[in-house]
GROMACS .gro file of C-alpha atoms in nm:
model
  158
    1GLY     CA    1  -3.334  -0.070   0.789
    2GLY     CA    2  -2.972   0.053   0.796
    3PRO     CA    3  -2.673  -0.131   0.901
    4SER     CA    4  -2.671  -0.299   1.272
    5MET     CA    5  -2.455  -0.113   1.538
    6PRO     CA    6  -2.185  -0.419   1.571
    7GLU     CA    7  -2.153  -0.381   1.186
    8ILE     CA    8  -2.086  -0.010   1.222
    9LEU     CA    9  -1.828  -0.052   1.501
   10ARG     CA   10  -1.620  -0.309   1.269
   11THR     CA   11  -1.592  -0.068   1.018
   12PHE     CA   12  -1.417   0.160   1.294
   13LEU     CA   13  -1.256  -0.114   1.419
   14GLU     CA   14  -1.088  -0.247   1.036
   15ASP     CA   15  -1.021   0.097   0.946
   16PRO     CA   16  -0.882   0.334   1.209
   17PRO     CA   17  -0.731   0.677   1.098
   18PRO     CA   18  -0.320   0.644   1.113
   19GLY     CA   19  -0.141   0.653   1.414
   20LEU     CA   20  -0.441   0.530   1.607
   21ARG     CA   21  -0.393   0.201   1.787
   22TYR     CA   22  -0.717   0.010   1.932
   23GLU     CA   23  -0.802  -0.375   1.970
   24ALA     CA   24  -1.210  -0.275   2.045
   25ILE     CA   25  -1.448  -0.044   2.052
   26LEU     CA   26  -1.746  -0.020   2.242
   27PHE     CA   27  -2.046   0.210   2.211
   28SER     CA   28  -2.292   0.287   2.467
   29ASP     CA   29  -2.636   0.394   2.426
   30ILE     CA   30  -2.729   0.664   2.750
   31GLN     CA   31  -3.030   0.625   2.858
   32ALA     CA   32  -2.995   0.833   3.187
   33ARG     CA   33  -3.384   0.833   3.205
   34LYS     CA   34  -3.437   0.469   3.217
   35ASN     CA   35  -3.125   0.440   3.455
   36ARG     CA   36  -2.949   0.219   3.207
   37VAL     CA   37  -2.664   0.201   2.950
   38VAL     CA   38  -2.698   0.017   2.645
   39VAL     CA   39  -2.352  -0.144   2.537
   40TYR     CA   40  -2.250  -0.300   2.180
   41GLY     CA   41  -1.934  -0.354   2.134
   42ALA     CA   42  -1.669  -0.498   1.830
   43GLY     CA   43  -1.336  -0.664   1.838
   44ALA     CA   44  -1.206  -1.030   1.962
   45ALA     CA   45  -1.219  -0.880   2.336
   46PHE     CA   46  -1.603  -0.807   2.274
   47ALA     CA   47  -1.648  -1.172   2.087
   48SER     CA   48  -1.810  -1.301   2.354
   49MET     CA   49  -2.031  -1.000   2.471
   50ALA     CA   50  -2.370  -1.026   2.373
   51GLN     CA   51  -2.479  -0.710   2.179
   52GLY     CA   52  -2.699  -0.484   2.349
   53GLU     CA   53  -2.637  -0.590   2.686
   54VAL     CA   54  -2.786  -0.359   2.973
   55PHE     CA   55  -2.579  -0.209   3.218
   56SER     CA   56  -2.720   0.014   3.470
   57TYR     CA   57  -2.658   0.399   3.474
   58GLU     CA   58  -2.483   0.373   3.824
   59GLY     CA   59  -2.113   0.326   3.790
   60THR     CA   60  -2.068   0.369   3.462
   61ILE     CA   61  -1.861   0.585   3.263
   62ALA     CA   62  -2.151   0.788   3.137
   63GLN     CA   63  -2.246   0.900   3.455
   64GLN     CA   64  -1.860   0.987   3.570
   65ILE     CA   65  -1.844   1.189   3.216
   66GLU     CA   66  -2.154   1.362   3.330
   67LEU     CA   67  -2.072   1.418   3.654
   68PHE     CA   68  -1.803   1.600   3.557
   69ARG     CA   69  -1.874   1.750   3.259
   70LEU     CA   70  -1.586   1.602   3.067
   71ASP     CA   71  -1.476   1.625   2.732
   72HIS     CA   72  -1.299   1.337   2.746
   73LEU     CA   73  -1.179   1.042   2.975
   74ILE     CA   74  -0.869   0.831   2.941
   75VAL     CA   75  -0.834   0.541   3.203
   76ASP     CA   76  -0.482   0.419   3.136
   77ASP     CA   77  -0.470   0.118   3.338
   78THR     CA   78  -0.820  -0.038   3.427
   79LEU     CA   79  -0.601  -0.255   3.637
   80GLU     CA   80  -0.553   0.039   3.871
   81SER     CA   81  -0.925   0.141   3.870
   82ILE     CA   82  -1.143   0.174   4.157
   83LYS     CA   83  -1.483   0.141   3.891
   84ALA     CA   84  -1.746  -0.075   3.914
   85ILE     CA   85  -1.780  -0.038   3.543
   86ASP     CA   86  -1.408  -0.148   3.456
   87TRP     CA   87  -1.441  -0.433   3.655
   88ALA     CA   88  -1.772  -0.528   3.524
   89LEU     CA   89  -1.680  -0.483   3.164
   90PHE     CA   90  -1.349  -0.421   3.101
   91ILE     CA   91  -1.084  -0.633   3.284
   92PRO     CA   92  -1.266  -0.944   3.215
   93LYS     CA   93  -1.206  -0.881   2.880
   94GLY     CA   94  -0.870  -0.817   2.879
   95ILE     CA   95  -0.874  -0.426   2.824
   96ARG     CA   96  -0.614  -0.221   3.008
   97SER     CA   97  -0.700   0.110   2.854
   98TYR     CA   98  -0.943   0.313   2.679
   99PHE     CA   99  -1.070   0.642   2.594
  100ALA     CA  100  -1.416   0.769   2.605
  101LYS     CA  101  -1.587   1.058   2.419
  102PRO     CA  102  -1.919   1.129   2.476
  103PHE     CA  103  -2.168   1.236   2.248
  104TYR     CA  104  -2.431   1.554   2.336
  105GLN     CA  105  -2.774   1.611   2.186
  106ARG     CA  106  -2.928   1.922   2.254
  107GLY     CA  107  -2.722   1.950   2.611
  108VAL     CA  108  -2.817   1.570   2.703
  109LEU     CA  109  -2.557   1.280   2.705
  110LYS     CA  110  -2.694   1.049   2.462
  111ALA     CA  111  -2.357   0.815   2.347
  112VAL     CA  112  -1.975   0.784   2.426
  113MET     CA  113  -1.774   0.627   2.209
  114ILE     CA  114  -1.505   0.425   2.361
  115LEU     CA  115  -1.206   0.284   2.213
  116CYS     CA  116  -1.020   0.006   2.397
  117SER     CA  117  -0.682  -0.126   2.392
  118LEU     CA  118  -0.534  -0.442   2.519
  119LYS     CA  119  -0.195  -0.247   2.668
  120PRO     CA  120  -0.204   0.023   2.944
  121ASN     CA  121  -0.100   0.398   2.874
  122ALA     CA  122  -0.211   0.312   2.496
  123PHE     CA  123  -0.407   0.690   2.470
  124ASP     CA  124  -0.278   1.016   2.545
  125SER     CA  125  -0.452   1.361   2.563
  126ASP     CA  126  -0.187   1.472   2.330
  127GLY     CA  127  -0.346   1.279   2.079
  128LEU     CA  128  -0.656   1.401   2.086
  129ASP     CA  129  -0.652   1.559   1.740
  130GLU     CA  130  -0.594   1.246   1.606
  131TYR     CA  131  -0.914   1.116   1.786
  132SER     CA  132  -1.091   1.368   1.695
  133ILE     CA  133  -1.108   1.225   1.338
  134LEU     CA  134  -1.352   0.956   1.413
  135PHE     CA  135  -1.600   1.140   1.613
  136GLU     CA  136  -1.796   1.352   1.327
  137PRO     CA  137  -1.834   1.018   1.145
  138PHE     CA  138  -1.918   0.816   1.452
  139ARG     CA  139  -2.200   1.085   1.524
  140ARG     CA  140  -2.334   1.054   1.205
  141ALA     CA  141  -2.336   0.657   1.213
  142VAL     CA  142  -2.501   0.681   1.555
  143GLN     CA  143  -2.768   0.888   1.369
  144THR     CA  144  -2.824   0.697   1.154
  145TRP     CA  145  -2.832   0.391   1.316
  146ARG     CA  146  -3.091   0.524   1.562
  147ALA     CA  147  -3.335   0.636   1.279
  148GLY     CA  148  -3.315   0.310   1.141
  149GLN     CA  149  -3.400   0.160   1.495
  150ARG     CA  150  -3.704   0.382   1.489
  151GLY     CA  151  -3.802   0.224   1.170
  152LYS     CA  152  -3.815   0.510   1.046
  153ARG     CA  153  -3.719   0.599   0.662
  154THR     CA  154  -3.365   0.772   0.603
  155SER     CA  155  -3.284   0.944   0.296
  156ARG     CA  156  -2.966   0.824   0.180
  157SER     CA  157  -2.707   1.041  -0.003
  158ALA     CA  158  -2.473   0.890  -0.242
   0.00000   0.00000   0.00000
């Protein structure tokens, strides 16, 4: 039940808040205990990527965020990055910059939303207020999706 993650991501892609520019969006389902991250994407850049692709937790954005207890992470230019995930996932797809936002549940990192741009320096810490418009709807969408994944019926409010 419920919308698929690619469908959810497409809605965030097709209707961005004013002043926000991104060409693609990723959702990372963090399963740190299983040492893996399951990635879903939307946008032309990720058209060739399998939905639900599994990456090792080691070397991911999620690991970096946890390591440094970051509230968010902005990479201005992936081509200058030393992170393995940037070279494995972002650079081959033409992603030059991204903004990553972690979502915690009871203190545990469970999800990361990543807004991606084909241009370098597309995201600015000064624009955090604009990005934050997305956080709550995204968190709710992920919760709905997880409930559907578990196969439990969720109450739908109008």
